[in-house]
Coordinates of C-alpha atoms and ligand atoms in Angstrom, one line a residue:
M1491 CA 133.6 37.8 15.8
R1492 CA 130.5 39.6 14.8
F1493 CA 132.2 41.0 11.6
I1494 CA 133.5 37.7 10.8
K1495 CA 130.0 36.1 11.2
K1496 CA 128.6 38.6 8.7
L1497 CA 131.1 37.7 5.8
S1498 CA 129.9 35.3 3.2
I1499 CA 131.1 31.6 3.2
G1500 CA 133.4 32.1 0.2
T1501 CA 135.3 35.1 2.0
K1502 CA 135.4 33.1 5.2
V1503 CA 137.0 30.1 3.4
I1504 CA 139.4 32.1 1.5
L1505 CA 140.4 34.3 4.8
M1506 CA 140.9 30.9 6.6
V1507 CA 142.9 29.3 4.0
G1508 CA 144.8 32.5 3.3
V1509 CA 145.8 32.8 6.9
V1510 CA 146.9 29.0 7.0
M1511 CA 148.7 29.4 3.6
L1512 CA 150.5 32.6 4.9
V1513 CA 151.8 30.9 7.9
L1514 CA 153.0 27.9 6.0
I1515 CA 154.5 29.9 3.3
I1516 CA 156.4 32.2 5.8
S1517 CA 157.5 29.2 7.6
L1518 CA 158.7 27.3 4.6
F1519 CA 160.4 30.3 3.2
S1520 CA 161.9 31.2 6.5
L1521 CA 163.4 27.7 6.7
L1522 CA 164.8 28.1 3.1
Y1523 CA 166.3 31.6 3.9
N1524 CA 168.0 30.1 7.1
E1525 CA 169.3 26.9 5.1
N1526 CA 170.8 29.3 2.7
R1527 CA 172.4 31.6 5.5
E1528 CA 173.7 28.5 7.3
S1529 CA 175.3 27.2 4.0
T1530 CA 176.7 30.6 3.3
Y1531 CA 178.2 30.8 6.9
L1532 CA 179.6 27.3 6.3
Q1533 CA 181.3 28.3 3.1
L1534 CA 182.7 31.4 4.9
K1535 CA 184.1 29.1 7.5
E1536 CA 185.6 26.8 5.0
Q1537 CA 187.1 29.7 3.2
A1538 CA 188.5 31.2 6.6
Q1539 CA 189.8 27.6 7.6
S1540 CA 191.7 27.3 4.2
I1541 CA 193.3 30.6 4.8
A1542 CA 194.2 29.8 8.4
D1543 CA 195.6 26.4 7.2
Q1544 CA 197.9 28.2 4.7
V1545 CA 199.0 30.9 7.2
V1546 CA 200.0 28.2 9.6
L1547 CA 201.8 26.2 7.0
F1548 CA 203.7 29.4 6.0
R1549 CA 204.6 29.8 9.7
L1550 CA 205.9 26.4 10.1
W1551 CA 207.8 26.7 6.9
N1552 CA 209.1 30.1 8.3
A1553 CA 210.3 28.4 11.5
Q1554 CA 211.9 25.6 9.8
N1555 CA 213.9 27.8 7.4
K1556 CA 214.6 30.2 10.0
E1557 CA 213.5 33.0 8.1
R1558 CA 210.5 35.5 8.9
I1559 CA 207.9 35.9 6.2
E1560 CA 205.3 37.1 8.5
P1561 CA 205.8 40.8 7.5
V1562 CA 205.3 39.7 3.8
L1563 CA 202.0 37.9 4.9
S1564 CA 200.9 40.8 6.8
V1565 CA 201.4 43.2 4.1
L1566 CA 199.6 40.9 1.7
S1567 CA 196.8 40.3 4.0
N1568 CA 196.2 44.2 4.6
K1569 CA 196.7 45.3 0.9
K1570 CA 195.9 42.6 -1.5
F1571 CA 193.2 40.4 0.2
K1572 CA 189.8 41.4 1.5
Y1573 CA 190.4 39.3 4.7
K1574 CA 192.8 39.8 7.5
W1575 CA 194.5 37.2 9.7
K1576 CA 196.3 37.3 13.0
M1577 CA 197.7 34.9 15.5
V1578 CA 196.9 35.5 19.1
S1579 CA 198.0 33.8 22.4
T1580 CA 197.6 34.5 26.1
K1581 CA 201.4 34.1 26.3
P1582 CA 202.8 35.9 23.3
I1583 CA 206.3 36.9 22.5
G1584 CA 205.3 40.3 21.5
S1585 CA 202.2 42.1 23.0
E1586 CA 200.7 42.8 19.5
N1587 CA 199.9 39.1 19.6
L1588 CA 197.6 39.5 22.7
P1589 CA 193.8 38.6 22.2
Q1590 CA 192.0 41.8 21.2
D1591 CA 188.6 41.0 22.4
E1592 CA 186.3 38.5 24.5
F1593 CA 185.7 36.3 21.5
Q1594 CA 189.5 35.7 20.7
L1595 CA 190.2 35.2 24.6
H1596 CA 187.3 32.7 24.9
A1597 CA 188.4 30.9 21.7
I1598 CA 191.9 30.4 23.2
Q1599 CA 190.6 29.2 26.4
G1600 CA 188.0 26.9 24.7
F1601 CA 190.7 25.2 22.8
E1602 CA 192.2 23.9 25.9
N1603 CA 189.3 21.6 26.3
N1604 CA 187.9 21.4 22.7
P1605 CA 190.4 22.2 19.8
S1606 CA 187.6 22.5 17.3
D1607 CA 187.3 25.8 15.5
I1608 CA 184.7 28.5 15.9
Y1609 CA 183.2 31.6 14.3
R1610 CA 181.2 34.6 15.2
I1611 CA 179.6 37.4 13.1
Y1612 CA 180.1 41.0 14.5
K1613 CA 179.4 44.5 13.5
S1614 CA 182.1 47.3 13.2
N1615 CA 181.4 50.6 11.9
K1616 CA 177.9 49.5 10.8
K1617 CA 179.5 46.6 8.7
D1618 CA 179.2 42.9 9.3
F1619 CA 182.4 40.8 9.6
F1620 CA 182.9 37.1 9.9
E1621 CA 185.7 36.2 12.4
Y1622 CA 187.1 32.6 12.5
A1623 CA 189.1 31.3 15.2
G1624 CA 191.2 28.0 14.9
P1625 CA 193.7 26.3 17.3
I1626 CA 197.4 26.6 16.8
I1627 CA 199.2 23.6 17.8
M1628 CA 202.7 23.7 19.0
E1629 CA 205.0 21.8 16.4
K1630 CA 208.5 21.0 16.7
P1631 CA 209.9 23.9 14.6
C1632 CA 207.7 26.3 16.7
L1633 CA 209.6 25.4 20.0
R1634 CA 212.7 27.0 18.5
C1635 CA 211.1 30.4 19.7
H1636 CA 208.7 29.3 22.1
I1637 CA 210.5 26.7 24.3
D1638 CA 211.5 29.4 26.8
Q1639 CA 207.7 29.9 27.5
G1640 CA 207.5 26.4 28.7
Y1641 CA 205.4 25.0 25.7
R1642 CA 205.9 21.4 24.6
K1643 CA 205.1 19.8 21.2
G1644 CA 201.3 19.3 20.8
D1645 CA 200.4 22.1 23.2
I1646 CA 197.7 24.5 22.2
H1647 CA 199.5 27.8 21.9
G1648 CA 196.9 30.2 20.7
A1649 CA 194.4 31.0 18.0
I1650 CA 194.8 32.0 14.3
I1651 CA 192.2 34.4 13.7
V1652 CA 190.8 35.2 10.2
T1653 CA 188.3 38.1 9.5
I1654 CA 186.4 38.4 6.3
P1655 CA 184.2 41.3 5.5
M1656 CA 180.5 40.2 4.9
N1657 CA 179.2 43.1 2.6
E1658 CA 179.2 40.7 -0.5
V1659 CA 177.7 37.8 1.5
E1660 CA 175.1 40.1 3.0
K1661 CA 174.2 41.6 -0.3
N1662 CA 173.6 38.1 -1.7
L1663 CA 171.7 37.1 1.3
Q1664 CA 169.5 40.2 1.0
I1665 CA 169.0 39.4 -2.7
T1666 CA 168.0 35.8 -1.8
K1667 CA 165.6 37.2 0.8
S1668 CA 163.9 39.5 -1.7
Y1669 CA 163.5 36.7 -4.0
L1670 CA 161.9 34.4 -1.6
A1671 CA 159.6 37.2 -0.4
A1672 CA 158.6 38.0 -3.9
S1673 CA 158.0 34.2 -4.7
A1674 CA 156.0 33.9 -1.5
I1675 CA 153.7 36.8 -2.5
I1676 CA 153.2 35.3 -6.1
L1677 CA 152.6 31.9 -4.7
L1678 CA 150.1 33.1 -2.1
T1679 CA 148.1 35.3 -4.6
S1680 CA 148.1 32.4 -7.1
I1681 CA 146.7 30.0 -4.5
M1682 CA 144.0 32.6 -3.5
V1683 CA 143.0 33.4 -6.9
L1684 CA 142.7 29.4 -7.8
L1685 CA 140.7 28.9 -4.5
Y1686 CA 138.5 31.7 -5.2
F1687 CA 137.6 30.2 -8.7
I1688 CA 137.2 26.7 -7.4
I1689 CA 135.0 27.8 -4.5
Q1690 CA 133.1 30.1 -6.7
N1691 CA 132.3 27.5 -9.2
T1692 CA 131.9 24.5 -6.8
V1693 CA 130.0 26.1 -4.0
I1694 CA 129.1 29.6 -4.1
R1695 CA 127.5 29.9 -7.5
H1696 CA 125.2 26.8 -6.7
L1697 CA 124.5 28.2 -3.1
H1698 CA 123.4 31.6 -4.8
T1699 CA 121.1 29.5 -7.2
L1700 CA 119.7 27.8 -4.2
M1701 CA 119.2 31.0 -2.3
K1702 CA 117.4 32.4 -5.2
A1703 CA 115.1 29.5 -5.4
F1704 CA 114.4 29.7 -1.7
R1705 CA 113.4 33.3 -2.0
K1706 CA 111.1 32.6 -4.8
V1707 CA 109.4 29.7 -2.8
G1708 CA 109.3 32.1 0.1
K1709 CA 107.1 34.5 -2.2
G1710 CA 104.9 31.6 -2.9
D1711 CA 106.3 30.4 -6.2
Y1712 CA 106.3 26.7 -5.8
N1713 CA 107.0 26.0 -9.4
T1714 CA 110.7 26.7 -9.0
T1715 CA 112.9 23.5 -9.4
L1716 CA 116.6 23.1 -9.5
E1717 CA 118.7 21.0 -11.9
V1718 CA 120.3 18.1 -10.1
D1719 CA 123.5 17.3 -12.1
R1720 CA 125.8 16.4 -9.3
G1721 CA 126.1 13.8 -6.8
D1722 CA 127.8 15.8 -3.9
E1723 CA 126.1 17.7 -0.8
I1724 CA 124.9 20.4 -3.2
G1725 CA 123.3 17.9 -5.5
E1726 CA 121.5 16.4 -2.4
L1727 CA 120.6 19.7 -1.2
S1728 CA 119.0 20.6 -4.7
R1729 CA 117.2 17.2 -4.7
S1730 CA 115.8 17.9 -1.2
F1731 CA 114.7 21.2 -2.4
N1732 CA 113.0 19.8 -5.2
R1733 CA 111.2 17.1 -3.0
M1734 CA 110.2 20.2 -0.7
V1735 CA 108.6 22.4 -3.5
T1736 CA 106.7 19.1 -4.9
E1737 CA 105.4 18.5 -1.4
L1738 CA 104.6 22.1 -1.0
R1739 CA 102.8 22.2 -4.4
S1740 CA 100.7 19.2 -3.4
K1741 CA 100.0 20.7 0.0
E1742 CA 98.8 24.0 -1.6
K1743 CA 96.6 22.1 -4.0
Q1744 CA 95.2 20.2 -1.1
L1745 CA 94.7 23.6 0.9
I1746 CA 93.0 25.1 -2.0
Q1747 CA 90.8 22.1 -2.5
S1748 CA 89.7 22.0 1.1
E1749 CA 89.0 25.5 1.1
K1750 CA 86.9 25.1 -2.0
L1751 CA 85.0 22.4 -0.4
A1752 CA 84.4 24.3 2.8
T1753 CA 83.1 27.3 1.0
V1754 CA 80.9 25.3 -1.4
G1755 CA 79.7 23.1 1.4
K1756 CA 78.5 26.1 3.5
L1757 CA 76.8 27.7 0.4
A1758 CA 75.3 24.3 -0.6
A1759 CA 73.9 23.7 2.9
G1760 CA 72.2 27.0 2.9
V1761 CA 70.8 26.8 -0.7
A1762 CA 69.7 23.3 -0.3
H1763 CA 67.9 24.0 2.9
E1764 CA 66.0 26.9 1.3
I1765 CA 65.1 24.9 -1.9
N1766 CA 64.1 21.8 -0.5
N1767 CA 60.7 22.9 1.0
P1768 CA 59.6 24.7 -2.2
L1769 CA 60.6 21.8 -4.3
A1770 CA 58.8 19.2 -2.4
N1771 CA 55.6 21.6 -2.8
I1772 CA 56.3 21.8 -6.5
S1773 CA 56.3 17.9 -6.9
L1774 CA 53.4 17.5 -4.5
Y1775 CA 51.2 20.0 -6.3
A1776 CA 52.2 18.7 -9.6
Q1777 CA 51.1 15.1 -8.4
M1778 CA 47.8 16.5 -7.1
L1779 CA 47.0 18.3 -10.4
Y1780 CA 48.0 15.2 -12.3
R1781 CA 45.6 13.2 -10.3
K1782 CA 42.8 15.7 -11.0
I1783 CA 43.2 16.8 -14.6
R1784 CA 42.2 14.3 -17.3
D1785 CA 43.6 16.3 -20.4
P1786 CA 46.5 14.1 -21.7
D1787 CA 48.6 17.1 -22.9
T1788 CA 48.4 18.8 -19.6
R1789 CA 49.0 15.5 -17.7
K1790 CA 52.1 14.9 -19.7
K1791 CA 53.3 18.5 -18.9
L1792 CA 52.6 17.8 -15.2
K1793 CA 54.5 14.6 -15.3
I1794 CA 57.5 16.5 -16.7
I1795 CA 57.1 19.2 -13.8
E1796 CA 57.1 16.4 -11.3
E1797 CA 60.2 14.5 -12.8
Q1798 CA 62.1 17.7 -13.0
A1799 CA 61.3 18.6 -9.5
D1800 CA 62.3 15.2 -8.4
Q1801 CA 65.5 15.4 -10.3
T1802 CA 66.2 18.8 -8.7
A1803 CA 65.4 17.2 -5.4
T1804 CA 68.1 14.5 -6.1
I1805 CA 70.6 17.2 -6.7
V1806 CA 69.5 19.0 -3.6
K1807 CA 70.1 15.6 -1.6
S1808 CA 73.7 15.3 -3.0
L1809 CA 74.2 18.9 -2.0
L1810 CA 73.0 18.3 1.4
E1811 CA 75.1 15.0 1.7
F1812 CA 78.0 17.1 0.5
S1813 CA 77.6 19.9 3.0
R1814 CA 76.6 17.6 5.7
Q1815 CA 80.0 15.7 5.4
A1816 CA 79.9 14.5 8.9
E1817 CA 82.8 13.8 11.1
P1818 CA 83.9 10.1 10.4
K1819 CA 83.0 7.6 12.8
F1820 CA 86.2 5.6 13.1
E1821 CA 86.7 1.9 13.6
L1822 CA 89.1 -0.8 12.3
V1823 CA 88.0 -1.9 9.0
D1824 CA 88.9 -4.3 6.3
F1825 CA 89.5 -2.5 3.0
N1826 CA 89.0 -5.6 0.9
D1827 CA 85.5 -6.0 2.4
I1828 CA 84.5 -2.6 1.6
V1829 CA 85.7 -3.3 -2.0
N1830 CA 83.6 -6.5 -2.2
K1831 CA 80.4 -4.5 -0.6
T1832 CA 80.9 -1.7 -3.3
L1833 CA 80.9 -4.2 -6.2
N1834 CA 78.0 -6.1 -4.8
I1835 CA 76.1 -2.7 -4.7
L1836 CA 77.2 -1.7 -8.4
E1837 CA 76.8 -5.2 -9.8
P1838 CA 73.6 -4.2 -11.8
Q1839 CA 75.6 -1.4 -13.6
I1840 CA 78.8 -3.6 -14.1
Y1841 CA 76.6 -6.4 -15.6
L1842 CA 74.6 -4.2 -17.9
N1843 CA 77.8 -2.6 -19.3
K1844 CA 79.5 -6.0 -19.7
I1845 CA 82.5 -4.8 -17.8
N1846 CA 85.1 -7.4 -17.0
V1847 CA 86.2 -7.0 -13.4
K1848 CA 89.7 -8.0 -12.3
L1849 CA 90.4 -7.9 -8.4
K1850 CA 93.9 -8.2 -7.0
L1851 CA 93.3 -8.0 -3.1
D1852 CA 96.1 -8.3 -0.9
K1853 CA 94.9 -11.0 1.7
N1854 CA 97.4 -9.7 4.2
L1855 CA 96.2 -6.2 3.9
P1856 CA 96.4 -4.4 7.4
K1857 CA 93.1 -3.1 8.7
I1858 CA 92.6 0.8 8.4
Y1859 CA 91.1 2.9 11.0
A1860 CA 88.1 4.5 9.1
D1861 CA 84.7 5.3 8.6
P1862 CA 83.4 2.2 6.7
I1863 CA 80.3 4.2 5.3
Q1864 CA 82.3 7.0 4.2
I1865 CA 85.0 5.0 2.7
Q1866 CA 82.5 3.0 0.8
Q1867 CA 80.9 6.1 -0.5
V1868 CA 84.2 7.1 -1.9
L1869 CA 84.6 3.6 -3.6
V1870 CA 81.1 3.9 -5.1
N1871 CA 81.7 7.2 -6.5
I1872 CA 85.1 6.3 -8.0
V1873 CA 83.8 2.8 -9.5
T1874 CA 80.6 4.5 -10.7
N1875 CA 82.8 7.1 -12.5
A1876 CA 84.8 4.3 -13.9
V1877 CA 81.9 2.5 -15.1
Q1878 CA 80.3 5.6 -16.6
A1879 CA 83.6 6.3 -18.4
M1880 CA 83.5 2.9 -20.0
E1881 CA 79.7 3.0 -21.1
G1882 CA 79.4 1.4 -24.7
K1883 CA 82.9 0.1 -24.6
D1884 CA 83.4 -3.5 -26.1
D1885 CA 86.1 -4.7 -24.0
A1886 CA 85.6 -2.7 -20.9
H1887 CA 88.0 -3.5 -18.0
L1888 CA 88.0 -2.5 -14.5
E1889 CA 90.8 -3.6 -12.2
I1890 CA 90.9 -2.9 -8.4
I1891 CA 94.1 -3.6 -6.6
T1892 CA 94.7 -3.4 -2.8
R1893 CA 98.1 -3.3 -1.5
S1894 CA 100.1 -2.4 1.7
K1895 CA 102.8 0.3 1.3
G1896 CA 105.0 1.0 4.4
D1897 CA 102.5 1.9 7.2
K1898 CA 99.8 2.9 4.6
V1899 CA 97.3 0.8 2.5
M1900 CA 96.5 1.6 -1.1
I1901 CA 93.7 1.0 -3.4
V1902 CA 94.1 1.4 -7.1
V1903 CA 90.9 1.7 -9.4
R1904 CA 91.8 1.4 -13.2
D1905 CA 89.6 1.6 -16.0
N1906 CA 90.0 1.6 -19.7
G1907 CA 87.3 4.3 -20.4
V1908 CA 87.4 7.6 -22.2
G1909 CA 90.1 9.1 -19.8
I1910 CA 90.4 12.7 -18.6
L1911 CA 91.8 15.4 -20.7
E1912 CA 95.0 17.0 -19.1
E1913 CA 93.4 20.4 -18.5
N1914 CA 90.5 18.7 -16.5
L1915 CA 93.0 16.7 -14.2
D1916 CA 93.1 19.6 -12.0
K1917 CA 89.4 20.4 -11.7
I1918 CA 87.8 17.0 -11.3
F1919 CA 87.9 17.3 -7.6
D1920 CA 86.1 20.7 -7.7
P1921 CA 82.5 20.8 -6.4
F1922 CA 80.1 20.9 -9.4
F1923 CA 82.7 19.9 -12.1
S1924 CA 81.2 17.5 -14.4
T1925 CA 81.6 16.6 -18.0
K1926 CA 78.5 14.6 -18.0
G1927 CA 76.1 17.1 -19.2
V1928 CA 73.0 18.7 -17.6
G1929 CA 71.0 16.3 -15.4
K1930 CA 73.6 13.5 -15.6
G1931 CA 76.2 14.4 -13.2
T1932 CA 76.3 16.9 -10.4
G1933 CA 80.0 17.0 -10.2
L1934 CA 80.0 16.4 -6.7
G1935 CA 81.1 12.7 -6.4
L1936 CA 84.8 13.2 -6.4
S1937 CA 84.7 16.5 -4.4
V1938 CA 82.8 14.6 -1.6
S1939 CA 85.3 11.8 -2.0
Y1940 CA 88.2 14.1 -1.7
G1941 CA 86.9 15.4 1.5
I1942 CA 86.3 12.2 3.2
I1943 CA 89.7 10.8 2.5
E1944 CA 91.2 14.2 3.6
N1945 CA 89.4 13.8 6.9
H1946 CA 90.7 10.3 7.0
G1947 CA 94.3 11.7 6.9
G1948 CA 94.9 10.0 3.5
E1949 CA 95.3 11.2 -0.1
I1950 CA 93.7 10.6 -3.4
K1951 CA 95.4 10.8 -6.6
V1952 CA 94.6 10.4 -10.3
K1953 CA 96.5 9.6 -13.5
S1954 CA 94.9 9.5 -16.8
K1955 CA 95.4 9.2 -20.5
P1956 CA 92.5 10.5 -22.8
G1957 CA 91.2 7.7 -24.9
H1958 CA 93.1 4.9 -22.8
G1959 CA 91.5 5.2 -19.3
S1960 CA 92.2 6.5 -15.9
I1961 CA 93.7 5.3 -12.6
F1962 CA 92.4 6.6 -9.2
I1963 CA 94.7 5.8 -6.2
I1964 CA 93.6 6.2 -2.5
I1965 CA 96.3 6.0 0.2
L1966 CA 95.1 5.6 3.7
P1967 CA 97.1 5.3 6.9
E1968 CA 97.1 1.8 8.5
G1969 CA 95.1 1.4 11.8
E1970 CA 96.9 0.4 15.0
E1971 CA 95.9 -2.7 16.8
N1972 CA 94.5 -0.7 19.7
G1973 CA 92.2 1.2 17.4
E1974 CA 94.1 4.3 18.0
N1975 CA 93.8 6.9 15.1
T1976 CA 97.3 6.9 13.5
Y1977 CA 97.2 10.3 11.9
S1978 CA 95.0 12.8 13.9
Ligands
ATP2946 N1 87.2 7.2 -14.3 C1 86.8 8.3 -14.9 N2 87.1 8.5 -16.3 C2 87.0 9.5 -17.0 N3 86.5 10.7 -16.5 C3 86.2 10.6 -15.2 C4 86.5 9.5 -14.3 N4 86.2 9.9 -13.0 C5 85.9 11.2 -13.0 N5 85.9 11.6 -14.3 C6 85.7 13.1 -14.7 O1 85.6 13.8 -13.5 C7 84.5 14.5 -13.3 C8 83.9 14.9 -12.0 O2 83.4 13.5 -11.3 P1 82.5 13.4 -10.3 O3 82.4 12.1 -9.9 O4 83.0 14.5 -9.1 O5 81.2 14.2 -10.9 P2 80.3 13.4 -11.8 O6 80.6 11.8 -12.0 O7 80.3 14.3 -13.1 O8 78.8 13.6 -11.2 P3 78.5 13.0 -9.9 O9 79.4 11.8 -9.5 O10 78.2 13.9 -9.0 O11 77.3 12.2 -10.6 C9 83.5 13.8 -14.4 O12 82.5 14.6 -14.9 C10 84.3 13.3 -15.3 O13 84.6 14.2 -16.3
MG2947 MG1 80.7 10.8 -10.3

């Protein structure tokens, strides 16, 4: 059993089918052989029957014509023909006509009840013989010699025995047997070879491809995909495999992103804490000096120091916010409310940039179980980015859509701004990645947003076409009525 378990699927199938086919072919060919043998015996029986009929006819003719031609027949039977015949009886006139063996005796006795002929095959001197026994019925001419024995017309008075040597027949049967065996071997081999190719091409080859792909994934290569060009189980397996690696890729990305956030978060917390106090002092001393000094040039320079210190303080503040990504305080909130509040906060920027805002908010949107302040922070970051991406554009359009999707809610923020270069799509959620130039963007907005959405058990995705705009999609789990967190 253990040995069978170790075999490959292909070998197992071929072995199983092979055994079944072998049994079927052997049964079928044995049946054919037996049919052939039976029909050969039947032919022999017919042959023997016709010989017996002729002998009986001769005997009758002999009796009628009062002549004895038996010696002539006997001579012919012994010399010329391969067969032999003999008439036997339990009450013969001469003892040479007594039954020679059990078969002949039984035949005569059997004819008393059932006068139908019988045959047997027996061996003598290692040779096979076909022995036929048919009933001899007492006819009127026969009574001339047998009346004294008490016979009457119609009585069974013995058996005519015809013996035919079977060496020819056996030879033919043997040849048929060899042909059948050779055909069986050829048929079985052909079926096995055909089966091997079918299994190899329909299952095994594809299983090997799948196995190789799984090994690659096992080694951490999630870029492996399989071609799906069939609708059967193998095709479904390949589709599932592709879905699995896509999922793994996205999970891997999320993991890397979370690790980055965690590392940068810790670093940022330490640095921000250390920088904060000296920065406050720089700004304070710059202000003090500004108030004391009258020289306009120096005052200008002190103003720059103060501004730069303040700008750095803003960055430090963002860093602290980023590192302090507190645990969300969950409650059931209306996503649409958050959208409206965000737009209120950002109204001045939207107005200034003459942005046309289109809202498609699902009125039946289920509530989400979330921290409203954090989710608002995410939306502010995303909408601010969109506004910044459309700065100076004549037909700036911002579209915000909320929608429920299964047991999740989704928000889509679409702008027709500058878009994101393909090579940057993977980087925009990295802490400190910004294309906005020194002093304009810290590159923390999206990484903070990513962390928040992740803490909420949701996901954030982006699609963009440089020069045409970007779409940010946030998906969050729907909150349950009892306020339970559905994802933790
Ligand atoms: N809607 C958008 N259109 C085009 N580019 C975008 C969009 N949103 C984000 N980006 C790109 O992603 C980068 C990172 O965004 P993120 O919000 O993290 O940082 P930032 O906006 O540069 O700085 P911060 O938000 O910290 O002020 C941006 O610099 C910009 O290149
Ligand atoms: Mg930003």
